[in-house]
Coordinates of C-alpha atoms in Angstrom, one line a residue:
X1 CA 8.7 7.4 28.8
X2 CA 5.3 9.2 29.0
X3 CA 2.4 6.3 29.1
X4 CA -0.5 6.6 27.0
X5 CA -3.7 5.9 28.8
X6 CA -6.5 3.8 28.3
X7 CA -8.7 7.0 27.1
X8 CA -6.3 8.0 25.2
X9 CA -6.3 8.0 21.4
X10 CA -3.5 8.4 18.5
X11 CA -5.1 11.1 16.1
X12 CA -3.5 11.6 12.6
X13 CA -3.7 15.4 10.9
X14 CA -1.4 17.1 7.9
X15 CA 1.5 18.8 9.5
X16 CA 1.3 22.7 9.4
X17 CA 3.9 25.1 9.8
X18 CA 3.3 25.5 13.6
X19 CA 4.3 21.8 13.9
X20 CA 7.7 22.3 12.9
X21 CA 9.7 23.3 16.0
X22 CA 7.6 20.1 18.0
X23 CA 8.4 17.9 14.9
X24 CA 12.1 18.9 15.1
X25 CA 12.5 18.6 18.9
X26 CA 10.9 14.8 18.4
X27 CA 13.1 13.9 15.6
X28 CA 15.9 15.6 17.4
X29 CA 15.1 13.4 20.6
X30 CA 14.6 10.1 18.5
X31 CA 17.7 10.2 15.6
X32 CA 21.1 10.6 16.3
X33 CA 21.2 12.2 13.0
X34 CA 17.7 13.9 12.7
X35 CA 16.9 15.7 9.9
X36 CA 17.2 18.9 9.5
X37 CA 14.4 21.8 9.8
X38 CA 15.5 22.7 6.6
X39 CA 14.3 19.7 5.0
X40 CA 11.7 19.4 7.1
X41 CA 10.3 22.8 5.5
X42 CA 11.1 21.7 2.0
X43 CA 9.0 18.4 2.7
X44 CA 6.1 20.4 3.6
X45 CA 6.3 22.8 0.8
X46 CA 7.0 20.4 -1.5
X47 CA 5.0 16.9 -3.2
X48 CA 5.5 15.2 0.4
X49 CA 2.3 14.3 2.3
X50 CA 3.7 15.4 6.0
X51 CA 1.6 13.8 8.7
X52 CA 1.7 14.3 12.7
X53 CA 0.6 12.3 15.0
X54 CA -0.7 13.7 18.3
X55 CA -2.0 12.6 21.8
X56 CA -4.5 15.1 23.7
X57 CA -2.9 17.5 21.3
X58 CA 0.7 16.6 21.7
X59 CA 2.4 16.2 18.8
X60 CA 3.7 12.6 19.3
X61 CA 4.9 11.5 15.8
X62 CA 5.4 12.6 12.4
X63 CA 5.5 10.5 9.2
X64 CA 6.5 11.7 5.6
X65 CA 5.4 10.3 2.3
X66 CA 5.1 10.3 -1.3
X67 CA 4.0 9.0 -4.1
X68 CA 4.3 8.8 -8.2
X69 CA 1.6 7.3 -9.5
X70 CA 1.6 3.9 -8.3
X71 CA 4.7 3.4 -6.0
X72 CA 5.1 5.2 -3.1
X73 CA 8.0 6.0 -0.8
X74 CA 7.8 6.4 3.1
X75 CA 10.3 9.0 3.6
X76 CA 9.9 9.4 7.8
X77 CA 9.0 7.6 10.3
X78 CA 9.0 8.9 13.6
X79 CA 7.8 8.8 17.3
X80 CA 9.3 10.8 19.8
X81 CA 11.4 9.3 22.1
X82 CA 9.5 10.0 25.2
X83 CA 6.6 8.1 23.7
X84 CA 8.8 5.1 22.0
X85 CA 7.6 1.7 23.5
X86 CA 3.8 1.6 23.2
X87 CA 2.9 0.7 19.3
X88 CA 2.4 4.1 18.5
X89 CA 4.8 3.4 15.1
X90 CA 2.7 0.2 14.9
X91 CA -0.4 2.3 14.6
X92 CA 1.0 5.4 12.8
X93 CA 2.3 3.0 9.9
X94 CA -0.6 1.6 9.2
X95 CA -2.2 4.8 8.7
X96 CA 0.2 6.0 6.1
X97 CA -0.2 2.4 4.1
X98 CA -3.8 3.2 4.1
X99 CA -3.4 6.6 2.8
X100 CA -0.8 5.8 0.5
X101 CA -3.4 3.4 -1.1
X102 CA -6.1 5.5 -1.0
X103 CA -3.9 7.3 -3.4
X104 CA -3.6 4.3 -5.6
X105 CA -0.1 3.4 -4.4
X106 CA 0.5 -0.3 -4.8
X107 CA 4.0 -1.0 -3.8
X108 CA 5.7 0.8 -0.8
X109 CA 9.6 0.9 -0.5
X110 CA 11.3 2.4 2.8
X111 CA 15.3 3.3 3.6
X112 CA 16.1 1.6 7.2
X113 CA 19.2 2.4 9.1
X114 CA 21.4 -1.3 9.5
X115 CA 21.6 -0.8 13.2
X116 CA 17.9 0.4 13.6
X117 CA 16.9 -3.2 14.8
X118 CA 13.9 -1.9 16.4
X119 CA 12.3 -0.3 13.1
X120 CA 14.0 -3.0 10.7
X121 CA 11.8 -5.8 12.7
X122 CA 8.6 -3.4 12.8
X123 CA 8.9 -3.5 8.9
X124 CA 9.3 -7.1 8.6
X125 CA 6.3 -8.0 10.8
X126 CA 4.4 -5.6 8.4
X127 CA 5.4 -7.6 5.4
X128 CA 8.1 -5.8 4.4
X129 CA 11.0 -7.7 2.8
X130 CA 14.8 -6.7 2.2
X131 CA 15.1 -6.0 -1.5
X132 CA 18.7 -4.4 -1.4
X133 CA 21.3 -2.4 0.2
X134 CA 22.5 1.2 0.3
X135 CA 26.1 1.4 1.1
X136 CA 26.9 4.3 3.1
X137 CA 23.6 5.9 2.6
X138 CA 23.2 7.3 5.9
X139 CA 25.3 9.9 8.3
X140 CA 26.8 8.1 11.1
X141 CA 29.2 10.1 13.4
X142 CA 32.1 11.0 11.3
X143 CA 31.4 7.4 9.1
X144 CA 28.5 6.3 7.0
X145 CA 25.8 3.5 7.5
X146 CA 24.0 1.2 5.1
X147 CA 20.7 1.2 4.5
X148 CA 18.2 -1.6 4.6
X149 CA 16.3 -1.1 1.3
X150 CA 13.1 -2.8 1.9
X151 CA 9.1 -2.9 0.2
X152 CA 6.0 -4.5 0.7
X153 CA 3.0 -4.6 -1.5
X154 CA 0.1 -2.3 -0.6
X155 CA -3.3 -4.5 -0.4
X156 CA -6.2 -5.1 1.5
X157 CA -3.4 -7.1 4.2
X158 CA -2.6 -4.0 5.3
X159 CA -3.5 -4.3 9.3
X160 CA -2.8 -7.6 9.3
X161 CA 0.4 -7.7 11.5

C-alpha cells in the first residue's frame, strides 16, 4: 500500500484521454474483472461524466457517472489497489454525490458485486439501501455474480457518514 501523507490532498479533475492507460492499470489492479479500455473509451466519449482522482499528480482513482434528468447512476467506482485502505472511496464518493446534485440528480442507484463486502458496507454507511437484486449480472471466472442493486436519495445529508 502506498500511504498518503499528512500534506497530501485528494484532487478531483474530468478524465482525458491521457488518463486511460493509468485508469486501466488501476482498475486492472483493483477488479478481478475490470472493465475493459474499450468501454472505458466509450464512457468518455459518450453522456458519462468520467472523473479521476489523483494524489501529487498520480492518478489514484477514477469514478464514472450519469445522469437523466433527475436520477443518476454511479457507473464506477474505483481506487487503485495500491492506495485501497485510507478513505480515499470515502472521499471520492462524496464528491460524485455532490456533482451529481449539482446536476439536479435527486435519487442515486449503484450495481455492487455480492462478494464486494468492502464497497457494499461503504454504500450502506452512505445511506444507501438494498432495493433489489441482479441475478448473474456480473462476470465471475467462468460463472456469474449477483449484483447488489442499491440507492440512496441525493440531499443536503450527503457528507454525513
Amino acid at each position: 500500500m502506498v500511504a498518503m501523507t499528512d500534506t497530501q490532498q485528494l484532487q478531483f479533475r474530468y478524465m482525458d484521454d491521457v488518463d486511460v492507460s493509468e485508469v486501466i492499470a488501476n482498475e486492472r489492479s483493483a477488479y478481478s474483472h475490470p472493465w475493459s479500455e474499450a468501454v472505458l473509451r466509450e464512457c468518455l466519449g459518450g453522456i458519462s461524466e468520467c472523473w479521476v482522482a489523483t494524489m501529487d499528480k498520480t492518478i489514484v482513482g477514477h469514478g464514472i457517472i450519469s445522469h437523466v434528468l433527475d436520477e443518476g447512476h454511479l457507473l464506477n467506482l474505483c481506487i487503485g489497489k495500491s492506495w485501497q485502505g485510507q478513505g480515499l472511496s470515502h472521499q471520492f464518493l462524496i464528491f460524485l454525490m455532490s456533482r451529481l446534485r449539482e446536476l439536479g440528480v435527486e435519487k442515486l442507484f449503484l450495481e455492487v458485486r455480492v462478494s464486494n463486502e468492502i464497497a457494499v458496507a461503504l454504500y450502506k454507511k452512505h445511506g444507501f439501501t438494498q432495493i433489489g437484486l441482479r441475478k448473474a449480472y456480473y462476470p465471475a471466472g467462468s460463472d456469474r455474480e449477483d449484483a447488489i442493486v442499491m440507492a440512496r436519495e441525493i440531499d443536503s445529508e450527503i457528507a454525513q457518514a
